[in-house]
């Protein structure tokens, strides 16, 4: 791996060369811009928590039905943990569960849904033993005052 001052990182693996470009810059927002950025991060955290809550509720409902002896055809349908179906489900419910969603960019919600889908996939592969390293627990909800502020566009 070779690093260059322009931020270009060159990697050679399996005889092929890969180039990754990254730019690091300092952001100095005004107070109004900082409030907007914080609201974007809060929307991402909120959608992450919504997805984790929906998946947890679905899992609990299916477990209860299974324990009650309900046959598989009559059980609550299982949810997909992939980002695209979760995003479609969130967008269908967005105006009911988050009427304030028009105040922030839609990409904020996509960030939270994508992070939740990745966390669920990490847990699933860790639980099955397909993921290397330390075992990962089931994703927990992010707390308002202790969560890392993060959003992608």
Short mmCIF file of C-alpha atoms in Angstrom, two decimals:
data_model
loop_
_atom_site.label_atom_id
_atom_site.label_comp_id
_atom_site.label_asym_id
_atom_site.label_seq_id
_atom_site.Cartn_x
_atom_site.Cartn_y
_atom_site.Cartn_z
CA UNK A 1 0.00 0.00 0.00
CA UNK A 2 1.39 3.39 -1.02
CA UNK A 3 0.03 6.66 0.31
CA UNK A 4 0.29 9.90 -1.63
CA UNK A 5 -0.10 13.48 -0.28
CA UNK A 6 -3.10 14.07 -2.58
CA UNK A 7 -5.10 11.46 -0.63
CA UNK A 8 -4.68 8.71 -3.22
CA UNK A 9 -4.02 5.30 -1.78
CA UNK A 10 -2.82 2.59 -4.14
CA UNK A 11 -3.18 -1.05 -3.22
CA UNK A 12 -1.89 -4.03 -5.10
CA UNK A 13 -3.71 -7.30 -4.44
CA UNK A 14 -3.85 -10.43 -6.55
CA UNK A 15 -1.82 -8.71 -9.26
CA UNK A 16 -4.42 -5.94 -9.69
CA UNK A 17 -4.00 -2.35 -8.56
CA UNK A 18 -6.82 -0.57 -6.74
CA UNK A 19 -7.01 3.19 -6.24
CA UNK A 20 -8.95 4.77 -3.38
CA UNK A 21 -9.30 8.53 -3.18
CA UNK A 22 -10.15 10.31 0.03
CA UNK A 23 -10.30 13.95 0.94
CA UNK A 24 -10.22 15.17 4.52
CA UNK A 25 -11.29 18.73 5.21
CA UNK A 26 -12.27 20.87 8.16
CA UNK A 27 -15.86 22.07 8.41
CA UNK A 28 -16.60 25.28 10.26
CA UNK A 29 -20.40 25.67 10.09
CA UNK A 30 -22.32 28.68 11.28
CA UNK A 31 -24.72 28.09 14.20
CA UNK A 32 -27.67 27.73 11.79
CA UNK A 33 -25.73 25.26 9.64
CA UNK A 34 -24.70 23.30 12.73
CA UNK A 35 -28.36 22.99 13.81
CA UNK A 36 -29.23 21.74 10.32
CA UNK A 37 -26.39 19.20 10.33
CA UNK A 38 -27.44 17.99 13.78
CA UNK A 39 -31.02 17.57 12.58
CA UNK A 40 -29.72 15.51 9.64
CA UNK A 41 -27.77 13.28 12.03
CA UNK A 42 -30.81 13.01 14.29
CA UNK A 43 -32.99 11.92 11.37
CA UNK A 44 -30.45 9.22 10.48
CA UNK A 45 -30.39 8.03 14.11
CA UNK A 46 -34.20 8.08 14.24
CA UNK A 47 -34.59 5.95 11.09
CA UNK A 48 -31.94 3.51 12.38
CA UNK A 49 -33.89 3.12 15.63
CA UNK A 50 -37.17 2.73 13.70
CA UNK A 51 -35.73 -0.12 11.61
CA UNK A 52 -34.26 -1.89 14.65
CA UNK A 53 -37.62 -1.51 16.45
CA UNK A 54 -39.57 -2.90 13.50
CA UNK A 55 -37.22 -5.87 13.09
CA UNK A 56 -37.29 -6.60 16.83
CA UNK A 57 -41.10 -6.41 16.87
CA UNK A 58 -41.32 -8.75 13.88
CA UNK A 59 -38.93 -11.24 15.47
CA UNK A 60 -40.83 -11.17 18.77
CA UNK A 61 -44.19 -11.64 17.03
CA UNK A 62 -42.90 -14.60 15.02
CA UNK A 63 -41.29 -16.18 18.10
CA UNK A 64 -44.53 -15.83 20.07
CA UNK A 65 -46.54 -17.32 17.22
CA UNK A 66 -44.06 -20.18 16.84
CA UNK A 67 -44.19 -20.88 20.60
CA UNK A 68 -47.99 -20.84 20.48
CA UNK A 69 -47.92 -23.56 17.82
CA UNK A 70 -49.25 -21.49 14.94
CA UNK A 71 -48.43 -23.09 11.60
CA UNK A 72 -45.90 -21.40 9.30
CA UNK A 73 -48.51 -20.35 6.69
CA UNK A 74 -50.52 -18.38 9.26
CA UNK A 75 -47.56 -16.65 10.95
CA UNK A 76 -46.64 -13.01 10.54
CA UNK A 77 -44.49 -12.71 7.40
CA UNK A 78 -40.76 -12.43 8.03
CA UNK A 79 -39.13 -9.09 7.25
CA UNK A 80 -36.23 -8.78 4.87
CA UNK A 81 -33.11 -7.30 6.46
CA UNK A 82 -31.70 -5.96 3.20
CA UNK A 83 -31.39 -2.18 2.80
CA UNK A 84 -33.64 -1.79 -0.25
CA UNK A 85 -36.78 -3.53 1.15
CA UNK A 86 -36.26 -1.81 4.52
CA UNK A 87 -36.00 1.56 2.76
CA UNK A 88 -39.20 0.86 0.79
CA UNK A 89 -41.01 -0.09 4.00
CA UNK A 90 -39.73 3.01 5.78
CA UNK A 91 -40.72 5.30 2.90
CA UNK A 92 -44.22 3.82 2.90
CA UNK A 93 -44.60 4.63 6.61
CA UNK A 94 -42.48 7.78 6.77
CA UNK A 95 -45.28 10.37 6.80
CA UNK A 96 -47.21 8.46 9.48
CA UNK A 97 -44.32 7.79 11.85
CA UNK A 98 -42.25 10.91 11.12
CA UNK A 99 -44.53 13.76 9.98
CA UNK A 100 -41.55 16.13 10.30
CA UNK A 101 -39.60 14.20 7.63
CA UNK A 102 -40.08 16.96 5.04
CA UNK A 103 -37.80 19.25 7.07
CA UNK A 104 -34.65 17.22 6.29
CA UNK A 105 -33.16 15.60 3.20
CA UNK A 106 -34.38 12.10 2.38
CA UNK A 107 -30.77 10.89 2.29
CA UNK A 108 -30.60 11.28 6.07
CA UNK A 109 -33.18 8.55 6.49
CA UNK A 110 -31.42 6.38 3.91
CA UNK A 111 -28.25 6.62 5.98
CA UNK A 112 -30.00 5.27 9.07
CA UNK A 113 -31.71 2.47 7.16
CA UNK A 114 -28.42 1.45 5.49
CA UNK A 115 -26.60 1.46 8.84
CA UNK A 116 -29.32 -0.67 10.43
CA UNK A 117 -29.24 -3.15 7.52
CA UNK A 118 -25.45 -3.42 7.84
CA UNK A 119 -25.69 -3.92 11.62
CA UNK A 120 -28.30 -6.66 11.20
CA UNK A 121 -26.18 -8.37 8.54
CA UNK A 122 -23.11 -8.21 10.81
CA UNK A 123 -25.11 -9.80 13.63
CA UNK A 124 -26.49 -12.53 11.35
CA UNK A 125 -23.10 -13.49 9.93
CA UNK A 126 -21.47 -13.31 13.36
CA UNK A 127 -24.16 -15.55 14.86
CA UNK A 128 -23.75 -18.13 12.08
CA UNK A 129 -19.96 -18.09 12.41
CA UNK A 130 -19.39 -16.79 8.87
CA UNK A 131 -17.99 -13.50 10.16
CA UNK A 132 -14.48 -13.52 11.56
CA UNK A 133 -13.42 -11.81 14.74
CA UNK A 134 -15.23 -11.20 17.98
CA UNK A 135 -18.93 -12.07 18.04
CA UNK A 136 -21.29 -9.20 17.43
CA UNK A 137 -24.44 -8.77 19.50
CA UNK A 138 -27.87 -7.84 18.19
CA UNK A 139 -27.89 -4.15 17.24
CA UNK A 140 -29.23 -1.88 19.95
CA UNK A 141 -30.97 1.43 19.46
CA UNK A 142 -28.83 4.56 19.36
CA UNK A 143 -29.28 6.95 22.26
CA UNK A 144 -29.88 10.61 21.53
CA UNK A 145 -27.11 12.12 23.64
CA UNK A 146 -24.43 9.43 23.32
CA UNK A 147 -24.69 8.34 19.67
CA UNK A 148 -21.95 9.38 17.27
CA UNK A 149 -23.25 12.08 14.91
CA UNK A 150 -23.12 10.55 11.44
CA UNK A 151 -24.89 11.06 8.13
CA UNK A 152 -24.02 10.31 4.49
CA UNK A 153 -25.09 12.01 1.28
#
